[in-house]
Amino acid sequence: MTGPSTEYRDRARRLADHAATSADHEVLDPRFDPEPAYWPRLRADAGLYADWSWEAMTAQAWAARTPQYVTVFHGDDGPCGVVWAAWVGPPTRRHRFARTTRGGRVGGLDVRSPNNASAAGWWFADGAAQRLVTDYAPAIRGTLGTGARLLLARQLGDADAAAVRAPLRIVRATEPISVLDTAGFESVEQWRSGLRASRRRSLEQIRRAVADDPRLEVRVGSMADADPGEVAALLRYNAEKHHDVPIVPLPMFTGYLEALLRRPDVIGVRYTDPVSGALRALALVFDHPEWPVMRSWSVLPLHRGGRRNVYFDMYVQGVRFAVTSGKRGLVLGKKMVDLKHTLGARTVSQHAALVPLR
Amino acid sequence: MWNSLASRLWRAAYLRAVSSAFATVPLYRETWALHGRTDPVLVPDRTGSNGGALAADTVQRRLVDTAPLAGGSTEPDPARGLAGLLTHATQRRSHRLVVVVDAAVTRPPTGLPSGSRGCVLHPDAATPLDDGPVLREIVDTLRRGERVLAVGEDKNLDALSAALRSAEPPTELPPPDRVPHHRIDSLTGGPFGLLHDPLLGYLGVLRDCGRWHVDCRHVYVRETTGGLAFTVLDRTSPRLVDVLVGGGVPGEVQACPRHGSPVIET
């Protein structure tokens, strides 16, 4: 058994040839292609979260069920657009990682953020979602071939969904995300004072309980010193609760977390045992100049040292982080819409657009 | 006879285990894809270190990723493989009770021959003052004249023997048969012995030729620059592939001149 060296080299040559002839865009495979020199700048310009760091995307792409491609568009002043998509086709298997070559002959492109269901998987400098159809689809088909027959774009807002115009397109509303605006608050207390009385009382009780627990310490900050294996094991408890979808997303594996947690823009809300140092609960926040996103949450089961109600305290810590660092707000993600509404969050509707490609 | 065909089949089983691990088990997928391995090559131009073998403590830290995507346990079984090696480990064909005396072994061995039962005894419980159910069961079995086999480190087996000698009421009990197990960095000359690792379980046995035979039906071993790397060939979970046990002990894999099957020399 040897690796797919011949196939890989053919593919690499084809991609390189294509990139050379298409000065306005390039299609990259994070598994094999090195990080482009412009990538950190592009990430900053586009406001892409930590999961778009090349190192994290490389780890994520290797441990994915489908091949994944990053398409970058170049303008006169540098990169002006980026789209991340997974190739979904017949070879895709639920319990196997992607083959080390591209997908099959026929398939579709699933445009989404690399590992984050709360953010879009595309960015154009002019914000035009229609470019997914007019620019992106021809570009990626030029590289992968005309076997790409469908384009599924997810996490489209109302305006973006309306902007995606194509014959036979199908647009459907998907699960909304919750967003908590914090720009108007000067302190956590001010935010809390605006909540309804029962929620306010409950948060105060939880705050006191957490503060009085000698076996619980709360730390908010960089995750660079965290053990990725321990974090992966903890996050797995929560991931296993969410198997209510037809295709269960893969959890975050240790290698991916190793790359991710080193990022300075990954913040952890850690609940640890000060004696043993063991993690009891954790929220991962992807930092952003304006809209940090609460990416993951997990708590140990009670019989393994978990603690009731720290889930609510996690939101208090998140709001404190957003208020003290001057953010516009916090993206709280999908699910638990009613509960998040009691914390003052608003819902932002989301759509998915399915576009046949011809 | 360990001929070239058997050797090729053994290696083919290993290559299937590697291929399956790369395709379905997150730990190996990430490690080999991001850092590489050399034997067999899975990702071109990435050579990795130790031929892709992983230190046992690295695997232990990342146990959560050792289950394949289809699911499975991430809890290793330190008694894995014991039943299959017992026929070579002792002169008796079977025992009524097989006791593993080791702090790392928390579950009784499975797959024992019919008529045999397995149990585990924590070394701290192997004392004359202890009146635990396992010790009582051992005493009762010996009093009935049935055979008991004790497996564990020498010092733990000595402690068990001492505890049985002072058992109440005082009667002359026949001693249990004993087979010491050893870590790979402390292999001795026998006459009996098992090669044990707390993560991978039982890997080999000292046979009457005086050589350490690998359990080649269930385990593959190869030489790497980091030491001997062991692979559990069964498609069980957790998947343990190319693990440098004992921190990586240098050694050689050869064919036993008497039995023809693979043996290791450290």
XYZ file of C-alpha atoms in Angstrom:
624
model
C 0.000 0.000 0.000
C 1.531 3.266 -0.991
C 0.143 6.770 -1.027
C -1.617 8.370 -3.933
C 1.571 10.007 -5.093
C 0.859 9.787 -8.830
C -2.722 10.942 -8.516
C -1.706 13.674 -6.121
C 1.053 14.983 -8.343
C -1.278 14.985 -11.350
C -3.854 16.859 -9.350
C -1.289 19.323 -8.014
C 0.026 19.930 -11.514
C -3.494 20.478 -12.823
C -4.289 22.916 -10.018
C -0.999 24.736 -10.515
C -1.568 24.984 -14.261
C -5.048 26.267 -13.677
C -3.897 28.820 -11.106
C -1.276 30.016 -13.529
C -3.798 30.546 -16.289
C -6.467 32.085 -14.074
C -4.889 35.189 -12.662
C -8.144 36.291 -10.974
C -8.598 33.295 -8.728
C -6.951 30.208 -7.327
C -8.379 27.030 -5.849
C -6.421 25.664 -2.900
C -6.605 22.406 -1.011
C -5.420 23.035 2.569
C -4.329 19.413 2.846
C -1.582 19.825 0.305
C -1.144 23.510 -0.496
C 1.019 25.666 1.772
C -0.397 28.775 3.394
C -0.387 31.639 0.871
C 1.632 34.661 1.932
C -1.432 36.884 1.770
C -3.574 34.631 3.978
C -3.176 36.415 7.379
C -3.974 39.738 5.703
C -6.969 38.259 3.925
C -8.258 36.797 7.179
C -7.987 40.185 8.861
C -9.629 42.067 5.969
C -12.490 39.586 5.735
C -12.924 39.286 9.509
C -12.608 35.510 9.339
C -12.606 33.639 12.622
C -9.781 31.535 14.046
C -11.068 28.403 12.331
C -9.963 29.975 9.047
C -6.322 29.959 10.136
C -4.451 27.880 7.603
C -3.009 25.519 10.192
C -6.448 24.813 11.639
C -7.954 24.393 8.168
C -5.216 21.914 7.236
C -5.961 19.786 10.282
C -9.680 20.112 9.719
C -9.491 19.216 6.033
C -7.490 16.062 6.701
C -9.930 14.881 9.337
C -13.064 15.509 7.288
C -15.381 13.197 5.404
C -15.156 15.256 2.229
C -12.424 17.017 0.264
C -12.485 20.736 0.965
C -11.390 23.610 -1.198
C -10.606 27.249 -0.562
C -11.124 29.518 -3.543
C -9.501 32.946 -3.397
C -10.357 35.773 -5.786
C -7.786 38.423 -6.570
C -8.389 42.009 -7.563
C -6.055 44.848 -8.384
C -5.439 45.562 -4.708
C -5.004 41.982 -3.586
C -7.481 39.273 -2.536
C -11.073 40.439 -2.828
C -13.023 37.298 -2.087
C -12.765 33.859 -0.520
C -15.091 30.865 -0.510
C -14.735 27.649 1.465
C -16.604 24.597 0.202
C -16.755 20.870 0.728
C -17.134 18.541 -2.236
C -19.994 16.161 -1.518
C -20.363 13.279 -3.912
C -20.878 9.534 -4.143
C -17.607 8.470 -2.477
C -18.573 10.310 0.692
C -19.027 7.832 3.542
C -20.451 8.518 6.963
C -17.800 6.576 8.828
C -14.724 7.268 6.704
C -12.499 10.233 6.156
C -12.167 11.679 2.684
C -9.974 9.945 0.181
C -6.707 11.671 -0.466
C -7.749 12.612 -3.979
C -10.538 14.967 -5.064
C -14.144 13.822 -4.901
C -15.915 11.732 -7.483
C -16.880 12.614 -10.996
C -20.267 14.008 -10.052
C -21.163 15.887 -6.906
C -22.032 19.169 -5.309
C -20.377 21.964 -3.405
C -21.419 22.721 0.136
C -20.385 26.308 0.863
C -20.061 26.801 4.612
C -17.616 27.963 7.213
C -14.871 25.400 7.921
C -16.072 24.301 11.334
C -18.644 26.803 12.435
C -22.377 26.624 11.795
C -22.891 30.247 12.869
C -20.889 31.954 10.142
C -20.991 32.122 6.364
C -18.388 30.249 4.341
C -17.759 33.073 1.905
C -16.643 36.674 1.829
C -16.499 39.174 -1.008
C -15.083 42.660 -0.538
C -18.221 44.164 -2.087
C -20.454 41.846 -0.064
C -22.304 40.601 -3.126
C -23.677 37.117 -2.469
C -24.610 36.876 -6.144
C -20.891 36.383 -6.841
C -21.289 32.848 -5.543
C -23.198 32.118 -8.739
C -21.566 34.509 -11.176
C -17.897 34.204 -10.122
C -17.399 31.301 -7.769
C -19.328 28.558 -9.562
C -17.544 28.998 -12.910
C -14.180 29.304 -11.181
C -14.456 26.117 -9.151
C -15.954 24.178 -12.049
C -13.039 25.287 -14.166
C -10.734 23.528 -11.729
C -12.741 20.559 -10.479
C -14.610 19.908 -13.680
C -18.200 20.187 -14.777
C -19.161 17.258 -12.551
C -19.955 19.869 -9.921
C -23.717 20.042 -10.509
C -25.048 21.692 -7.359
C -24.092 24.594 -5.155
C -25.470 24.737 -1.628
C -24.788 28.000 0.160
C -25.633 28.106 3.845
C -25.836 30.799 6.521
C -27.273 33.380 4.141
C -29.023 36.340 5.695
C -32.311 37.681 4.293
C -30.596 40.075 1.870
C -28.016 37.518 0.757
C -30.659 34.879 0.112
C -32.611 37.318 -2.044
C -29.446 38.289 -3.885
C -28.646 34.754 -4.990
C -30.504 34.680 -8.279
C -30.335 31.715 -10.588
C -32.788 29.598 -12.578
C -34.336 26.754 -10.567
C -32.712 27.863 -7.348
C -34.324 26.717 -4.117
C -34.117 28.871 -0.986
C -35.248 27.592 2.377
C -35.138 29.061 5.851
C -32.800 27.198 8.196
C -32.274 27.304 11.924
C -31.770 30.926 13.028
C -28.821 32.108 15.048
C -29.001 34.187 18.204
C -27.079 37.422 18.534
C -26.665 39.448 21.686
C -25.914 43.149 21.208
C -23.601 44.404 23.936
C -22.409 47.726 22.513
C -24.998 49.631 24.553
C -23.853 48.246 27.888
C -21.123 49.635 30.093
C -21.076 46.721 32.488
C -22.430 43.236 33.004
C -24.666 44.598 35.751
C -26.272 46.996 33.286
C -26.945 44.135 30.874
C -28.319 41.990 33.694
C -30.578 44.774 34.953
C -32.386 44.744 31.616
C -33.334 41.074 31.831
C -36.645 39.892 33.188
C -36.779 39.470 36.964
C -36.775 35.663 37.121
C -33.760 35.364 34.845
C -31.990 38.075 36.811
C -32.586 36.266 40.101
C -31.507 32.975 38.617
C -28.257 34.425 37.273
C -27.516 36.000 40.636
C -28.068 32.695 42.439
C -25.800 30.919 39.982
C -23.148 33.617 40.332
C -23.139 33.193 44.111
C -23.054 29.402 43.858
C -20.101 29.493 41.473
C -18.238 32.023 43.621
C -18.840 29.978 46.789
C -17.688 26.685 45.296
C -14.072 26.102 46.442
C -13.668 23.383 43.799
C -14.530 25.684 40.929
C -12.355 28.367 39.428
C -13.375 30.476 36.430
C -10.728 31.673 33.987
C -11.336 33.652 30.833
C -8.498 34.088 28.399
C -6.081 32.461 25.994
C -6.210 28.691 25.588
C -2.564 28.330 24.542
C -1.685 26.497 27.765
C -4.636 24.088 27.603
C -4.197 20.371 26.980
C -5.878 19.693 23.607
C -6.514 16.066 24.558
C -8.392 17.103 27.693
C -10.333 19.740 25.768
C -11.252 17.220 23.050
C -12.451 14.716 25.640
C -14.548 17.364 27.379
C -16.104 18.704 24.176
C -17.040 15.176 23.167
C -19.637 15.009 25.968
C -21.620 17.837 24.430
C -21.068 16.709 20.841
C -22.650 13.366 21.656
C -25.848 15.094 22.785
C -26.475 16.580 19.354
C -27.121 13.534 17.235
C -30.562 14.772 16.199
C -29.569 15.569 12.623
C -29.396 13.231 9.606
C -25.645 13.643 9.176
C -23.922 14.082 12.494
C -21.051 16.558 12.230
C -17.674 15.212 13.226
C -16.475 16.444 16.612
C -13.335 18.507 17.034
C -10.372 16.155 17.209
C -7.212 16.684 19.223
C -4.943 17.559 16.293
C -7.366 20.218 15.120
C -7.655 21.625 18.637
C -3.870 21.669 18.932
C -3.756 24.010 15.958
C -6.790 26.013 17.025
C -6.016 26.593 20.687
C -2.639 28.089 19.856
C -4.386 30.943 18.080
C -4.404 34.226 20.017
C -7.958 34.878 18.833
C -9.334 31.803 20.563
C -10.614 32.609 24.029
C -11.664 30.053 26.597
C -14.137 30.370 29.435
C -12.703 27.650 31.630
C -14.233 26.151 34.740
C -11.488 24.199 36.454
C -10.878 22.401 39.685
C -8.205 24.561 41.402
C -6.844 21.548 43.289
C -6.388 19.079 40.456
C -6.398 21.575 37.608
C -8.919 19.396 35.749
C -11.342 21.038 33.349
C -14.940 20.738 34.500
C -16.593 22.882 31.848
C -15.450 24.962 28.911
C -16.735 27.434 26.354
C -14.622 28.324 23.333
C -15.052 31.826 21.958
C -13.646 32.821 18.584
C -12.610 36.426 19.004
C -13.406 39.053 16.408
C -12.952 42.844 16.333
C -16.708 43.335 16.493
C -18.622 40.049 16.752
C -16.983 37.245 18.730
C -18.789 33.941 18.373
C -19.410 31.412 21.127
C -18.331 28.320 19.253
C -18.437 25.378 21.634
C -19.652 24.527 25.067
C -19.339 21.411 27.141
C -19.509 20.368 30.753
C -18.538 17.120 32.405
C -21.435 14.868 33.432
C -22.348 15.413 37.086
C -20.958 12.051 38.159
C -17.596 12.952 36.634
C -17.253 16.325 38.294
C -19.538 18.502 36.224
C -21.584 21.229 37.813
C -25.166 22.212 37.319
C -26.032 25.617 35.843
C -22.523 26.763 34.864
C -23.986 26.918 31.342
C -25.771 30.127 32.361
C -22.699 31.525 34.064
C -20.810 30.961 30.818
C -23.065 33.531 29.130
C -22.356 36.030 31.907
C -18.625 35.534 31.374
C -19.113 35.909 27.631
C -20.996 39.154 28.041
C -18.338 40.433 30.446
C -15.672 39.647 27.862
C -17.614 41.407 25.100
C -18.393 44.479 27.208
C -14.893 44.942 28.628
C -13.251 44.496 25.231
C -15.621 46.897 23.483
C -17.326 44.510 21.056
C -20.560 45.242 19.273
C -22.010 41.996 20.482
C -21.760 38.248 20.820
C -22.903 35.633 18.331
C -24.482 32.942 20.480
C -25.045 30.464 17.676
C -27.879 28.088 16.919
C -30.312 26.166 19.151
C -31.763 27.130 22.567
C -33.398 30.156 20.956
C -35.950 30.717 23.722
C -33.372 30.483 26.453
C -31.039 32.871 24.652
C -33.967 35.229 24.193
C -34.303 35.432 27.985
C -30.686 36.595 28.061
C -31.532 39.482 25.768
C -30.480 37.911 22.477
C -32.278 38.552 19.212
C -32.643 35.982 16.472
C -31.241 36.442 13.003
C -32.920 34.367 10.340
C -30.761 32.188 8.156
C -31.325 30.625 4.768
C -29.788 27.995 2.574
C -29.825 28.318 -1.202
C -29.499 25.340 -3.512
C -28.444 26.307 -7.007
C -28.177 23.829 -9.910
C -25.049 24.449 -11.970
C -25.077 24.022 -15.732
C 6.126 -23.054 10.257
C 6.860 -19.337 9.942
C 7.470 -19.426 6.234
C 7.451 -16.548 3.819
C 3.726 -16.967 3.140
C 2.816 -16.722 6.836
C 5.115 -13.751 7.185
C 3.498 -12.045 4.192
C 0.005 -12.712 5.538
C 1.044 -11.304 8.900
C 2.338 -8.155 7.268
C -0.740 -7.882 5.052
C -2.910 -7.931 8.170
C -0.810 -5.100 9.567
C -1.101 -3.049 6.378
C -4.872 -3.470 6.477
C -4.873 -2.265 10.083
C -2.825 0.801 9.093
C -4.995 1.551 6.104
C -8.186 1.209 8.118
C -6.805 3.371 10.921
C -5.838 6.106 8.461
C -9.292 6.035 6.880
C -11.413 5.869 10.004
C -9.565 6.672 13.252
C -8.967 10.365 14.058
C -5.750 9.889 16.040
C -3.899 8.173 13.206
C -5.508 10.249 10.483
C -4.349 13.492 12.028
C -0.952 12.263 13.150
C 0.027 10.575 9.917
C -1.463 13.161 7.597
C -0.009 16.167 9.400
C 3.341 14.709 10.404
C 3.767 11.762 8.090
C 4.938 8.202 8.356
C 7.222 6.022 6.315
C 5.998 2.472 6.551
C 3.810 2.293 4.569
C 3.785 5.741 3.041
C 0.340 7.309 3.234
C 1.006 10.952 2.418
C 3.791 11.663 -0.047
C 6.733 13.753 1.056
C 5.855 13.585 4.731
C 8.174 11.171 6.461
C 7.322 11.829 10.105
C 9.334 10.363 12.932
C 9.799 6.783 14.100
C 8.190 5.584 10.890
C 4.842 6.865 12.085
C 4.910 5.019 15.410
C 3.440 6.818 18.404
C 4.665 6.773 21.986
C 2.281 4.993 24.337
C 1.869 8.074 26.516
C 0.872 10.123 23.457
C -1.805 7.565 22.635
C -2.883 7.540 26.274
C -3.327 11.333 26.245
C -5.388 11.159 23.060
C -7.478 8.102 23.840
C -10.615 10.064 22.982
C -9.533 9.938 19.324
C -8.725 6.225 19.182
C -12.292 5.112 18.423
C -13.155 4.817 14.723
C -15.771 7.172 13.279
C -18.360 4.393 13.436
C -18.047 4.551 17.221
C -16.640 2.381 19.947
C -15.042 2.394 23.319
C -12.076 4.613 24.100
C -11.228 2.688 27.230
C -8.311 0.292 26.772
C -8.529 -3.258 28.077
C -5.270 -4.111 29.866
C -6.336 -7.788 30.057
C -6.812 -8.034 26.266
C -5.174 -11.078 24.733
C -4.553 -12.988 27.959
C -6.890 -15.891 27.196
C -5.228 -16.705 23.879
C -1.769 -16.923 25.415
C -2.523 -19.063 28.437
C -2.058 -22.381 26.631
C 1.567 -21.462 25.952
C 2.086 -19.680 29.254
C 1.492 -22.670 31.558
C 1.859 -26.421 31.450
C -1.790 -27.032 32.375
C -4.481 -26.915 29.754
C -7.003 -25.046 31.840
C -7.696 -23.565 35.245
C -10.929 -23.113 37.094
C -10.039 -19.553 38.085
C -7.677 -17.067 36.430
C -6.760 -14.143 38.690
C -4.986 -11.071 37.380
C -3.219 -9.215 40.181
C -2.435 -5.797 38.759
C -3.565 -2.289 39.621
C -3.909 -1.369 35.930
C -6.297 -4.238 35.175
C -9.799 -3.385 36.289
C -11.865 -5.787 34.183
C -11.579 -9.593 34.237
C -10.031 -11.267 31.202
C -12.507 -12.390 28.574
C -12.481 -15.287 26.133
C -11.249 -17.858 28.660
C -11.912 -21.542 27.861
C -15.245 -22.925 28.987
C -15.097 -23.933 32.617
C -12.652 -21.149 33.446
C -13.602 -17.924 35.124
C -11.616 -14.749 35.319
C -11.316 -12.133 38.016
C -9.067 -9.273 39.010
C -7.457 -8.533 42.347
C -6.022 -5.157 43.202
C -2.517 -5.629 44.665
C -3.557 -3.658 47.759
C -6.186 -6.312 48.427
C -3.653 -9.148 48.258
C -2.797 -8.943 51.956
C -3.359 -11.372 54.813
C -5.682 -8.877 56.502
C -7.947 -8.487 53.539
C -11.150 -10.460 53.487
C -12.430 -9.355 50.130
C -14.633 -11.468 47.872
C -11.874 -12.186 45.345
C -9.498 -13.530 47.956
C -12.307 -15.629 49.470
C -13.149 -17.018 46.042
C -9.521 -17.982 45.445
C -9.330 -19.740 48.793
C -12.622 -21.573 48.216
C -11.525 -22.716 44.768
C -8.229 -24.024 46.083
C -9.995 -25.785 48.972
C -12.208 -27.577 46.476
C -9.032 -28.944 44.909
C -9.492 -26.933 41.697
C -6.668 -25.111 39.991
C -6.119 -21.384 40.212
C -3.798 -19.406 37.957
C -2.447 -16.089 39.189
C -1.032 -13.599 36.683
C 0.732 -10.388 37.597
C 4.021 -8.843 38.537
C 6.303 -11.041 40.659
C 5.966 -8.887 43.754
C 2.173 -8.928 43.509
C 2.133 -12.709 43.047
C 4.396 -13.061 46.109
C 1.970 -10.900 48.089
C -0.928 -13.081 46.965
C 0.906 -16.249 47.985
C 1.634 -14.751 51.414
C -2.006 -13.764 51.806
C -3.165 -17.288 50.941
C -0.737 -18.893 53.390
C -2.288 -16.956 56.241
C -5.857 -17.476 55.143
C -8.439 -18.274 57.855
C -9.273 -20.935 58.884
C -5.677 -22.225 58.629
C -5.546 -25.195 56.286
C -2.916 -26.495 53.953
C -3.853 -24.954 50.609
C -2.182 -26.021 47.382
C -0.401 -22.995 45.939
C -1.932 -21.419 42.829
C -0.060 -21.695 39.570
C 1.602 -18.425 38.757
C 2.714 -16.710 35.577
C 4.496 -13.407 36.033
C 3.911 -10.722 33.469
C 6.591 -8.237 32.526
C 6.837 -4.902 30.811
C 8.919 -4.885 27.670
C 11.793 -3.078 29.378
C 12.110 -5.737 32.083
C 11.843 -9.070 30.298
C 13.412 -11.952 32.245
C 14.297 -15.539 31.510
C 11.337 -17.442 32.867
C 10.554 -20.337 33.053
C 7.125 -18.759 32.501
C 6.188 -15.248 31.568
C 3.893 -12.970 29.635
C 4.670 -9.701 27.896
C 2.209 -7.110 29.143
C 1.502 -3.475 28.526
C -1.181 -1.587 30.438
C -2.421 0.067 27.254
C -2.278 -2.750 24.684
C -2.791 -5.727 26.987
C -0.962 -9.046 26.631
C 1.359 -9.023 23.634
C 3.455 -12.164 23.855
C 4.551 -15.163 25.850
C 7.777 -16.805 26.921
C 7.676 -20.286 25.454
C 9.647 -23.422 26.284
C 12.361 -22.416 23.813
C 13.253 -19.510 26.090
C 12.256 -16.862 23.545
C 9.587 -14.187 23.749
C 6.968 -15.062 21.158
C 4.637 -12.403 19.818
C 0.916 -13.190 19.842
C 1.031 -13.109 16.056
C -2.675 -13.890 15.566
C -3.635 -10.653 17.247
C -0.498 -8.517 17.402
C 2.021 -7.227 14.869
C 5.386 -5.838 15.828
C 7.956 -4.019 13.768
C 11.270 -2.338 14.331
C 11.357 1.453 14.128
C 13.952 4.048 14.982
C 11.994 4.718 18.155
C 11.957 1.078 19.242
C 9.614 -1.852 18.791
C 6.164 -0.704 17.653
C 3.192 -2.954 18.416
C -0.128 -3.069 16.598
C -3.263 -4.811 17.797
C -4.586 -6.378 14.607
C -8.164 -6.909 15.788
C -10.622 -4.268 14.580
C -11.649 -3.408 18.087
C -11.930 -0.065 19.765
C -9.807 1.644 20.904
C -7.659 1.065 17.830
C -3.997 0.712 18.809
C -1.649 0.864 15.850
C 2.142 1.195 15.899
C 2.500 2.016 19.561
C 5.972 2.313 21.111
C 5.327 0.512 24.375
C 7.544 1.111 27.390
C 8.651 4.461 26.040
C 10.204 2.835 22.971
C 12.502 -0.124 23.618
C 14.959 -1.026 20.848
C 14.783 -4.604 19.731
C 14.682 -7.022 16.857
C 11.949 -9.162 15.370
C 13.107 -12.578 14.231
C 11.701 -16.018 13.476
C 12.077 -18.565 16.260
C 14.385 -21.323 14.984
C 12.402 -23.939 16.930
C 8.786 -22.865 16.517
C 9.115 -20.744 13.390
C 6.873 -17.981 14.701
C 7.996 -14.380 15.303
C 9.955 -13.600 18.446
C 11.374 -10.374 19.794
C 14.765 -9.747 21.317
C 15.322 -6.588 23.297
